[in-house]
Coordinates of C-alpha atoms in Angstrom, one line a residue:
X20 CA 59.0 121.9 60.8
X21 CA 58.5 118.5 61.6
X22 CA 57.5 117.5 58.2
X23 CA 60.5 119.1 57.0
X24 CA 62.7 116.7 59.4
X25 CA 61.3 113.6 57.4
X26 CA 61.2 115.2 54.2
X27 CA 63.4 112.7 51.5
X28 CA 65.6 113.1 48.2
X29 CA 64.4 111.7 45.3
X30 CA 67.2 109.6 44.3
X31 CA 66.8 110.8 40.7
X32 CA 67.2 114.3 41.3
X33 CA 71.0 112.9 42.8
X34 CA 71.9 112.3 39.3
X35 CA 71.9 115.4 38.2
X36 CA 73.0 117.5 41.1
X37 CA 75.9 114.6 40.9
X38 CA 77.1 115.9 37.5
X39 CA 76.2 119.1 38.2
X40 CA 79.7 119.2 40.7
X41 CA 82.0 118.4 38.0
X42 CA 84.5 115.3 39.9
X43 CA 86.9 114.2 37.1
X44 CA 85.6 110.4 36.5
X45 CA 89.1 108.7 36.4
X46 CA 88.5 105.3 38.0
X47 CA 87.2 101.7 36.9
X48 CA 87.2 98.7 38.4
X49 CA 90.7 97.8 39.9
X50 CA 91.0 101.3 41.1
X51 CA 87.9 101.2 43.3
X52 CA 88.9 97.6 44.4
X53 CA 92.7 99.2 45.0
X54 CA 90.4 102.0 47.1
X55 CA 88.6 99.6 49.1
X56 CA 91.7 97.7 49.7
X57 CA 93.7 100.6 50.3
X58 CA 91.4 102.0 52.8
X59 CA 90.9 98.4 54.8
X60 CA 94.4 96.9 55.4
X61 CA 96.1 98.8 57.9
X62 CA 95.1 99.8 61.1
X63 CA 93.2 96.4 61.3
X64 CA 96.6 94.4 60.5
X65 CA 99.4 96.2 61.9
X66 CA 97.6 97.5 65.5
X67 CA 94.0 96.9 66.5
X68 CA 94.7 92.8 65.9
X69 CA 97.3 93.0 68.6
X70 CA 95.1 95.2 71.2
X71 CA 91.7 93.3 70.4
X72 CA 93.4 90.0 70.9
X73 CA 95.5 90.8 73.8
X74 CA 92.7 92.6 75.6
X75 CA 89.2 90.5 74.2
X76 CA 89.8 87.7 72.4
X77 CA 92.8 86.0 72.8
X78 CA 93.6 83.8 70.0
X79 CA 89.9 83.8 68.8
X80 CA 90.5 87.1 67.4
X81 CA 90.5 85.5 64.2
X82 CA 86.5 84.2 64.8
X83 CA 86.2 88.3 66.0
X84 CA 87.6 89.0 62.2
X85 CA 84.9 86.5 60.7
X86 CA 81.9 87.7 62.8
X87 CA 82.8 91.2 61.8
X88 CA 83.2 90.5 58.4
X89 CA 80.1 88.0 58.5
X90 CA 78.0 91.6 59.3
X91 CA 80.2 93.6 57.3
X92 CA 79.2 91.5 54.3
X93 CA 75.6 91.6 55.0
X94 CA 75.8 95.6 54.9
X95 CA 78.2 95.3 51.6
X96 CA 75.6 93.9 49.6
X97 CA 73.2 97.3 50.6
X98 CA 75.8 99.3 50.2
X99 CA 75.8 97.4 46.8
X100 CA 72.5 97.7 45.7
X101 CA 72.1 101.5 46.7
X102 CA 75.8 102.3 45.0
X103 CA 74.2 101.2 41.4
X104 CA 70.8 102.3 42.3
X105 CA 72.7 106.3 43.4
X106 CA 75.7 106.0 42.1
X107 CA 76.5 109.3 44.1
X108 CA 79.3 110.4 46.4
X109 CA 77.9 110.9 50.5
X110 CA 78.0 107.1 50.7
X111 CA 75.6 106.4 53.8
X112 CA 74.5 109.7 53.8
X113 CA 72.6 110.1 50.8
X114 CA 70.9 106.9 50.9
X115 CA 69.2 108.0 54.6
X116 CA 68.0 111.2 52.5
X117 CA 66.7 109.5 49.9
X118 CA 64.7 106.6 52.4
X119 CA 64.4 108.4 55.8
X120 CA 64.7 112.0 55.7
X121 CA 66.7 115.0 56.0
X122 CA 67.3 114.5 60.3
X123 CA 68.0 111.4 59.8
X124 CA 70.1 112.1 56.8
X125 CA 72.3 114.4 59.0
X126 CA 72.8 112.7 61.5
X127 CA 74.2 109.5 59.4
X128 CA 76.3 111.8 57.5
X129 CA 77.7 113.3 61.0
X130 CA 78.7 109.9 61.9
X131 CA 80.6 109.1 58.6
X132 CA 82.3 112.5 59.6
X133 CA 83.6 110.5 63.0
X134 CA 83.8 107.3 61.0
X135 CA 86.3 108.8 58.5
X136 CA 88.0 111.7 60.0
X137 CA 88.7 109.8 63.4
X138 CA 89.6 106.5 61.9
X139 CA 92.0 108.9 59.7
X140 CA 93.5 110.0 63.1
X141 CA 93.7 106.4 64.8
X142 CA 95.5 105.5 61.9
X143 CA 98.3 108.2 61.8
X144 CA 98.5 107.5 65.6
X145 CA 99.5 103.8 64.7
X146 CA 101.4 104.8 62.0
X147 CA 103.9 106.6 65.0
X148 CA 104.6 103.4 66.3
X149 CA 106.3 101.7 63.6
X150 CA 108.0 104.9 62.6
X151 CA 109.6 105.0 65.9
X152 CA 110.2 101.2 65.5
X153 CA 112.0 102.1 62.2
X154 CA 114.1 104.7 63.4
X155 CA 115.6 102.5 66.2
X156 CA 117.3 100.5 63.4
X157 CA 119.4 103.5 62.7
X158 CA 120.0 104.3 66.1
X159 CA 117.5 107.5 66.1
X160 CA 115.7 108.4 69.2
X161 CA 113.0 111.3 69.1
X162 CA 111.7 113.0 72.0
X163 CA 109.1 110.9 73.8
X164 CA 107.1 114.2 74.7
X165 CA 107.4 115.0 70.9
X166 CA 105.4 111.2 69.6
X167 CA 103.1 110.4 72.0
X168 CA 99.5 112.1 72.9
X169 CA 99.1 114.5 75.6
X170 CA 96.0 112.8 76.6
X171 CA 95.0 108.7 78.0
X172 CA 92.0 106.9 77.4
X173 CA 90.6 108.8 80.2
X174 CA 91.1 112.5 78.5
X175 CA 93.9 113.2 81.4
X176 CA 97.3 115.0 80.6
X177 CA 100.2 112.5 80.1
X178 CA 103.2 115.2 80.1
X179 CA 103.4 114.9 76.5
X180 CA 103.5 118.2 73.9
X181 CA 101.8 116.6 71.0
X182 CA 102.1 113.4 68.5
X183 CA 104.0 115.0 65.7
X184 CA 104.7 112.7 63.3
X185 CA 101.0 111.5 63.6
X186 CA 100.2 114.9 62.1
X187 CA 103.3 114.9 59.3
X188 CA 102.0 112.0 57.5
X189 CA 98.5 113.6 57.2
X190 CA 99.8 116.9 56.2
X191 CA 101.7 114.9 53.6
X192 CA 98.8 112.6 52.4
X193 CA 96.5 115.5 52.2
X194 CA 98.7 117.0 50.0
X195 CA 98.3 114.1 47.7
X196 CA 94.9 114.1 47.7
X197 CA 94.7 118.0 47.4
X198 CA 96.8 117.2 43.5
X199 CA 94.0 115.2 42.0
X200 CA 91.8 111.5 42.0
X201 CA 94.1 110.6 39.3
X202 CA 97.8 111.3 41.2
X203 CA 95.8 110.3 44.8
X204 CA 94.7 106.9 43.2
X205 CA 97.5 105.9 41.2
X206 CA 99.7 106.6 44.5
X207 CA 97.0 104.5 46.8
X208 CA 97.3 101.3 44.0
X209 CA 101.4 101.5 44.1
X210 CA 100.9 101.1 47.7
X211 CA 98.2 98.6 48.0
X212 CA 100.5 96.2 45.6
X213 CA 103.1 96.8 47.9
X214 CA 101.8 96.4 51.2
X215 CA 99.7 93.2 50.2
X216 CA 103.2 91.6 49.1
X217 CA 104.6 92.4 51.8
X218 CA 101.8 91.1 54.4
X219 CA 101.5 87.3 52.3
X220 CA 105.5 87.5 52.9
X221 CA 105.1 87.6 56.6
X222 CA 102.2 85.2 56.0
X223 CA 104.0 82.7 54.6
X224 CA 107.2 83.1 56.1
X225 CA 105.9 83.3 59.5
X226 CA 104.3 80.3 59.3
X227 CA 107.0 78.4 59.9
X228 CA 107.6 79.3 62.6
X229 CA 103.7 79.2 64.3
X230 CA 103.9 77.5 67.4
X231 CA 99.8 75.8 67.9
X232 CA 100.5 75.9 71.6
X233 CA 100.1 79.4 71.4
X234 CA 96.4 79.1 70.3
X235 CA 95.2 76.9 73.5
X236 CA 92.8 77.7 74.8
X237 CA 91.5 79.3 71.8
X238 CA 88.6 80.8 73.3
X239 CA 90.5 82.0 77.0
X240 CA 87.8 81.9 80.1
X241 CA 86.5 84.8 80.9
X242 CA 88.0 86.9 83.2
X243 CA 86.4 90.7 83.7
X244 CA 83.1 92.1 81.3
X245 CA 84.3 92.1 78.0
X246 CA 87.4 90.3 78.7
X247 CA 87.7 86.6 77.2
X248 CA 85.0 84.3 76.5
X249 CA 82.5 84.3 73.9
X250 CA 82.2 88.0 75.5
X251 CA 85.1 88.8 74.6
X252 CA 85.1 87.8 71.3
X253 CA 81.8 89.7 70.2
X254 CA 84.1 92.6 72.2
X255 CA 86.8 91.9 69.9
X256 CA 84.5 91.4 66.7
X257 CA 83.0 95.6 68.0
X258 CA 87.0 96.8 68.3
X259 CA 88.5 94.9 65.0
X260 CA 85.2 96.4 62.5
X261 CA 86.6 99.5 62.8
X262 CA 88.7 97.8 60.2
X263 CA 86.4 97.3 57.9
X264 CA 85.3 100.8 56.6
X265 CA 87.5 100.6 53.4
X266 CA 84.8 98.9 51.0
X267 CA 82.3 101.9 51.9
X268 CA 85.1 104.4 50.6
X269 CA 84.5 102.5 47.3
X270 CA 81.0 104.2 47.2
X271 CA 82.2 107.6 48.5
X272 CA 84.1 107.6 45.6
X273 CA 80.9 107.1 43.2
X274 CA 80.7 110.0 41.3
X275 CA 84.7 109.7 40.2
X276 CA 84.1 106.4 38.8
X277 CA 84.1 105.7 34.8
X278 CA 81.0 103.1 35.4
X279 CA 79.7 103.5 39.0
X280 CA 76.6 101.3 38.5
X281 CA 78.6 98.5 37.0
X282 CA 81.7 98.4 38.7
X283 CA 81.3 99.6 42.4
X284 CA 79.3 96.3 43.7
X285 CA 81.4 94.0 42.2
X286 CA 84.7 96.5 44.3
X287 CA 82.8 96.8 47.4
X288 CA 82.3 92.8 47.7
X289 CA 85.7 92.1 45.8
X290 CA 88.1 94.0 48.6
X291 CA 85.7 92.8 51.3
X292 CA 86.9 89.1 50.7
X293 CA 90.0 89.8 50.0
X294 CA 90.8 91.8 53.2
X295 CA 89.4 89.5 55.4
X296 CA 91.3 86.5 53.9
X297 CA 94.8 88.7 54.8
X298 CA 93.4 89.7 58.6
X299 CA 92.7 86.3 59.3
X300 CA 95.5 84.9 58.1
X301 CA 97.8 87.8 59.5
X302 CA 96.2 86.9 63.4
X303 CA 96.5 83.0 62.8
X304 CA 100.5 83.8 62.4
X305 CA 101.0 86.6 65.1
X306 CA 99.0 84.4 67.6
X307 CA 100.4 81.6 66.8
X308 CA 104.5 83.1 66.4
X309 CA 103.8 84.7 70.6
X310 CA 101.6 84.1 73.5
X311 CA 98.0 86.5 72.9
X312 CA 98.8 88.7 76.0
X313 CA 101.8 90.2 74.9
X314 CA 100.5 91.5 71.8
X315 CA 99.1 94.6 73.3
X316 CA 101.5 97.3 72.0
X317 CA 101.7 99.9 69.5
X318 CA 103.5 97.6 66.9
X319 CA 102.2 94.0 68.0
X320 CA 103.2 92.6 64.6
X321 CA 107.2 93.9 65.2
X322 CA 106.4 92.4 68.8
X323 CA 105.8 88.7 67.2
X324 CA 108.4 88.7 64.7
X325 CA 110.8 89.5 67.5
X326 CA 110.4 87.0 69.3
X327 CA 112.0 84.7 66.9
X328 CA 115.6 85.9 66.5
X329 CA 115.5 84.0 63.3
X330 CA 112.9 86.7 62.0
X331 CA 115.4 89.3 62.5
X332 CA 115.2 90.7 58.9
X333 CA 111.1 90.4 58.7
X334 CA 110.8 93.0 61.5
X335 CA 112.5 95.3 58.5
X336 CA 110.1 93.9 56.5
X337 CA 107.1 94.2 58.6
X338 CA 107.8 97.9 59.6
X339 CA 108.0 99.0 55.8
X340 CA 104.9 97.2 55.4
X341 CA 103.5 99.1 58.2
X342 CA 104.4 102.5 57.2
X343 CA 103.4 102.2 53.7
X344 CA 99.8 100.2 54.8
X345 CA 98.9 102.6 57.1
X346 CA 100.1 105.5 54.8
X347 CA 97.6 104.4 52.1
X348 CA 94.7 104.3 54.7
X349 CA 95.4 107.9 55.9
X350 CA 95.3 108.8 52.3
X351 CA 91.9 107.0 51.6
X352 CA 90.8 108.5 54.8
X353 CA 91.6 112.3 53.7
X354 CA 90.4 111.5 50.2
X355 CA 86.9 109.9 51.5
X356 CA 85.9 112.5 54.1
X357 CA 86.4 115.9 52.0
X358 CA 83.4 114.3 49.5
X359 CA 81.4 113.9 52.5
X360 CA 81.3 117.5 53.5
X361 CA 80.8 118.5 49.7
X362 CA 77.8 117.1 49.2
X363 CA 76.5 117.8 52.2
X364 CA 77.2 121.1 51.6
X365 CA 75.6 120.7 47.8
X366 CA 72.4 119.9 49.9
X367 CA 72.7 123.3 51.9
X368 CA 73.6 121.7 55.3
X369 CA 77.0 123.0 55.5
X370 CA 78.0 126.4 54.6
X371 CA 79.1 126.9 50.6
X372 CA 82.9 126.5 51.4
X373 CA 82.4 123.1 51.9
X374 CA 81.4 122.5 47.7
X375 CA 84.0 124.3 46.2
X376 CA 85.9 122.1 43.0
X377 CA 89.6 123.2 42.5
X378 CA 89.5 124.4 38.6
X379 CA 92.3 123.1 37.6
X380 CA 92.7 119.7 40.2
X381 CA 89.0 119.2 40.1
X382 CA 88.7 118.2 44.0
X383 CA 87.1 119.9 46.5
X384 CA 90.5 121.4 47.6
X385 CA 89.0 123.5 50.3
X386 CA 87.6 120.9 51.9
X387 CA 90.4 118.8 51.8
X388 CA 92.5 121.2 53.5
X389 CA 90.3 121.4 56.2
X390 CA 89.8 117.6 56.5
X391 CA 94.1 117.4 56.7
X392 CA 94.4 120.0 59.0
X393 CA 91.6 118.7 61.7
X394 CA 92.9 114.9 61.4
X395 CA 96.2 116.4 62.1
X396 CA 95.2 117.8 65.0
X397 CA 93.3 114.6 66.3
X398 CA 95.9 112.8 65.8
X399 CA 98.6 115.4 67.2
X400 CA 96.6 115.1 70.5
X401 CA 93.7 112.1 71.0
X402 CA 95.1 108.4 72.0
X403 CA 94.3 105.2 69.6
X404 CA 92.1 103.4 72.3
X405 CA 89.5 107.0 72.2
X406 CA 90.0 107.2 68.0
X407 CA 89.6 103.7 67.7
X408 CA 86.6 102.4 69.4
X409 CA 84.1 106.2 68.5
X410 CA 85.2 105.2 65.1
X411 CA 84.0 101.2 65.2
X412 CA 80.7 103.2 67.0
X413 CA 80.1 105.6 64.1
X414 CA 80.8 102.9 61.6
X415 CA 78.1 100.4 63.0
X416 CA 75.7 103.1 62.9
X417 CA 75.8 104.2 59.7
X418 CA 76.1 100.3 58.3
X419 CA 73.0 99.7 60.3
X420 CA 71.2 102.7 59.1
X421 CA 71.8 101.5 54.8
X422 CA 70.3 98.2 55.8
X423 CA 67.1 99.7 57.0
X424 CA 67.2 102.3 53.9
X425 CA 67.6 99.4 51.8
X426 CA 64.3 97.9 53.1
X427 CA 62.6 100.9 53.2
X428 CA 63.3 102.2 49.6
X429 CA 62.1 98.6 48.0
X430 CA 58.8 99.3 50.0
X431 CA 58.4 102.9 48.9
X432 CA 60.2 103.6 45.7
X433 CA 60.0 99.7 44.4
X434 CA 59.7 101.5 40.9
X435 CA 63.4 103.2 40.8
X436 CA 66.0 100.9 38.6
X437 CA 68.2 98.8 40.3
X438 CA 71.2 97.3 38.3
X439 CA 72.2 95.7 41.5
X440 CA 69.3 93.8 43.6
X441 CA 70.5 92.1 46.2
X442 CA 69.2 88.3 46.9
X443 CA 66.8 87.6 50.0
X444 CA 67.1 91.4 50.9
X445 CA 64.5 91.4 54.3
X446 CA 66.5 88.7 55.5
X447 CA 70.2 89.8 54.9
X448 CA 69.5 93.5 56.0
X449 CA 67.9 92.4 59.3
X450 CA 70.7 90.3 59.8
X451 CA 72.9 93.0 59.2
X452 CA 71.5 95.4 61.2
X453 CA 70.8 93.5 64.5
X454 CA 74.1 92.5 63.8
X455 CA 75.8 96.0 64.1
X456 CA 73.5 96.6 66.7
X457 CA 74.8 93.5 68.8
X458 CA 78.3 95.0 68.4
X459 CA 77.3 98.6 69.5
X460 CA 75.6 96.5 72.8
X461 CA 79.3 95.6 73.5
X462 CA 81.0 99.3 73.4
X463 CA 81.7 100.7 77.5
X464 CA 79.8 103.8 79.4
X465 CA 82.1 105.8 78.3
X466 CA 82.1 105.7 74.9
X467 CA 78.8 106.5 74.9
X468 CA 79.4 109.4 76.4
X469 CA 81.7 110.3 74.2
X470 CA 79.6 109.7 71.2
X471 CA 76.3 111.6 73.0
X472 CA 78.8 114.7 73.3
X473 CA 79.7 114.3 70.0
X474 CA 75.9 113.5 68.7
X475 CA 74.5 116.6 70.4
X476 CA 77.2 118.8 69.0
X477 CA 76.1 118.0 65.5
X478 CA 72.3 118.5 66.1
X479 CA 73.5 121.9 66.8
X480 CA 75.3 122.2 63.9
X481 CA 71.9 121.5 62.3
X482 CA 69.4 123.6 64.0
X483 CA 71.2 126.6 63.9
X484 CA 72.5 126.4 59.7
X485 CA 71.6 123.2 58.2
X486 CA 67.8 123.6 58.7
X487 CA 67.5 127.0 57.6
X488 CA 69.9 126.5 54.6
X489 CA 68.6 123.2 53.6
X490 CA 68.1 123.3 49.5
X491 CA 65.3 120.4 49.9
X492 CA 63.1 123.0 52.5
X493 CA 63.7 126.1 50.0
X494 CA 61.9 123.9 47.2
X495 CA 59.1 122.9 49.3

C-alpha cells in the first residue's frame, strides 16, 4: 500500500490516454492567451484590490500586485516547461503524478478543485455587487434577503435566504460551456476585448483626476497583525494572488489546444504580464482617485469613481466593465474545473461519471453540470471573505507543489523531451516555492481550519474509491 501511495505516471503514457478522450482541439495561440486573460482580470480588479488595500496594504497594494506576480512568474515558467513537456489537461495535477506520486497527486488535484470551483463562487459573489450597483441606475431594488449570503466570515446566519443572482450567472455560464470549447472560447475572447477596453478607459481617464495625496504614506504603519506595514503588504500580496490563477487555466486547457507544446508557454507567460500591467495600473488610479480605507466594499471601483461627480458617466462604464469581467472569469472557472474531474476520473480516482465526452459537444457535459450546479450553490450561500482567501490557500499550494515537480522530474526523468526548459531552474523554483510558502505563513487560524476540514474530507474521498479504483494500482 504504501508503495502504491508514491507510485508515479509516466508522462508518456499521458499522451496517449490524452487522445484517447477525444477533446475537440479548437484553440491556438490568442485563444489560450484570451483564456488566461479571461480567467485573471476580474475578481482581482473589480473587488479583492479594494478589500486587500483597505484592510492590508493601503496604497502599497500595488507592491502586493508585484510581489504576487514576482512568485506567480516564477511558478509560470514551471507551469511552462511541464505544459510542453505534458501537454495534458489536470494542470497541477498531473505533473504531481508524474514526479511525486498518486497521494500526492490527489491531494494537489483536490486543491485545484477549491482553487477553481471556489474562486468560481467568490467571483459570482462579486459579480452581485455591481449588478445591484447597475440596477440602482434604473431605479430597481431587489430584496436584500434575496442578494446577499446567509452566512458571515464566521459561518453565522445573517437573516438572508440565499445570493440569487450569484447563482444565475453560473447557471448561465455553464450553459455556455456545456455548448462547446469553440462557442465557450469565442464568447470568453468577445469579452476579454471588451473588458480590457473598458479597464485602460478608466485607466486613462481616471488619471486625471489622481490625487498623490491619497498615496502618503504609501506603506501605512502598522496597526493590528496583518494590518499595514510591510506585514500588511505580504498580507495583501496572500489575498490579491487569488487573482492570479488565470494563466494556469491556459494549461488546463492543454489537450483542446491546436499546438500545446508550442503555444501554451508563450500564453501562460504572455497574459501573466499583461494582467499584472492592468492590476497595477487599475490600484495606482483607485488609490490615488479616494483615501485607501474607504475602498473596502463590494464595488470599491464604483466607490472611487463616485467620488468625483465629474466621473458620473465612468461609474456606467465601470459597472459594464464589471459585469462582463467577472462574467468571463465565471465562465473560465466552469470551463477549467469540469477537465479537472475528467481526468482524474480517466485515472480511476473519481467514479466513471466524471469522464464522460458529450458526442455531439465533445465536453465533458456531465461534469460540467455538476461543476455549475455546486458553484451555484457556493455562491448562493458562502461570503467573498471565506471563498476568497481558501481559494488564494489552494492556489499557493498547488503553485508550490509544480515547482518542486519541476525539480524533481529534471533529476529523475532528465531523459523526457522538453520543448520548453526553463533558464536557471533550481534557482527560480526555489524561489517560487518559498515564495508561495511565505504567503501561505500570512493566511489566519481560521483558514486553516477551514482548509484542514476541507483537506481531510478529500483523503476520504481517496481511501474509500480512489485507491481501490486507481487504474495505475490495477497495472501494477
Amino acid at each position: 500500500m504504501i508503495k502504491q501511495l508514491w507510485a508515479t505516471k509516466n508522462p508518456r503514457d499521458s499522451h496517449g490516454a490524452a487522445d484517447a478522450l477525444g477533446l475537440r482541439r479548437a484553440l491556438g495561440p490568442w485563444g489560450l492567451t484570451a483564456l488566461g486573460i479571461g480567467a485573471v482580470i476580474g475578481g482581482g480588479i473589480f473587488v479583492i484590490t479594494g478589500k486587500a488595500a483597505a484592510e492590508h496594504a493601503g496604497p502599497a497594494i500595488m507592491l502586493s500586485f508585484v510581489l504576487a506576480a514576482i512568485c506567480c512568474g516564477f511558478c509560470a515558467l514551471a507551469y511552462a516547461e511541464f505544459a510542453a513537456m505534458v501537454p495534458v489537461s489536470g494542470s497541477a495535477y498531473s505533473y504531481t503524478y508524474a514526479t511525486m506520486g498518486e497521494l500526492a497527486a490527489w491531494f494537489i488535484g483536490w486543491m485545484l478543485v477549491l482553487e477553481y470551483g471556489v474562486s468560481g463562487s467568490a467571483v459570482a459573489v462579486s459579480w452581485t455587487g455591481y449588478f445591484l450597483s447597475f440596477l440602482e441606475h434604473s431605479g430597481i431594488h431587489l430584496p436584500a434577503q434575496l442578494v446577499s449570503s446567509p452566512l458571515d466570515a464566521k459561518l453565522k446566519p445573517t437573516g438572508a435566504i440565499a445570493n440569487l443572482p450569484a447563482a444565475a450567472i453560473v447557471v448561465l455560464m455553464t450553459a455556455v460551456c456545456y455548448a462547446g470549447i469553440r462557442k465557450s472560447s469565442a464568447v470568453n475572447v468577445a469579452m476579454v476585448v471588451l473588458k480590457t477596453a473598458l479597464i485602460l478607459l478608466v485607466i486613462f481617464v481616471g488619471w486625471r483626476y489622481v490625487d498623490p495625496g491619497n498615496w502618503q504614506p504609501f506603506i501605512p504603519a502598522n496597526e493590528a497583525p496583518g494590518k499595514y506595514g510591510w506585514e500588511g503588504v505580504l498580507r495583501g500580496a496572500s489575498m490579491v494572488f487569488f487573482a492570479y490563477i488565470g494563466f494556469e487555466a491556459v494549461s488546463v486547457a492543454a489537450q483542446e489546444s491546436v499546438k500545446p507544446q508550442k503555444d501554451m508557454p508563450i500564453s501562460m507567460i504572455l497574459s501573466l504580464l499583461i494582467c499584472t500591467l492592468l492590476y497595477v495600473g487599475m490600484a495606482a488610479v483607485m488609490t490615488g482617485l479616494v483615501s485607501y480605507r474607504l475602498l473596502g466594499t463590494d464595488e470599491p471601483v464604483v466607490t472611487a469613481v463616485a467620488a468625483h461627480p465629474d466621473l458620473g458617466w465612468l461609474r456606467i462604464v465601470v459597472e459594464i466593465g464589471a459585469l462582463i469581467g467577472l462574467s468571463s472569469v465565471v465562465l473560465v472557472i466552469v470551463l477549467a474545473q469540469p477537465r479537472i474531474f475528467m481526468i482524474i476520473a480517466h485515472d480511476g480516482l473519481l467514479p466513471p461519471v466524471f469522464a464522460r465526452i458529450h458526442p455531439r459537444y465533445r465536453t465533458p457535459h456531465i461534469n460540467t453540470v455538476i461543476t455549475g450546479i455546486s458553484l451555484a450553490l457556493l455562491a448562493a450561500f458562502f461570503p467573498l471573505d471565506i471563498l476568497g482567501e481558501l481559494t488564494s490557500m489552494g492556489t499557493l499550494i498547488a503553485f508550490a507543489s509544480v515547482c518542486i515537480g519541476v525539480l524533481v522530474l529534471r533529476r529523475t526523468r532528465p531523459d523526457l523531451p522538453r520543448p520548453f526548459r526553463m533558464p536557471a531552474a533550481p534557482l527560480i523554483c526555489l524561489a517560487g516555492a518559498c515564495g508561495c510558502i511565505l504567503l501561505l505563513s500570512t493566511m489566519t487560524a481560521h483558514n486553516w481550519m477551514l482548509m484542514g476540514i476541507w483537506t481531510a474530507a478529500g483523503l476520504a474521498i481517496y481511501v474509500f474509491y480512489g485507491y481501490r479504483h486507481s487504474k495505475l494500482r490495477r497495472r501494477q
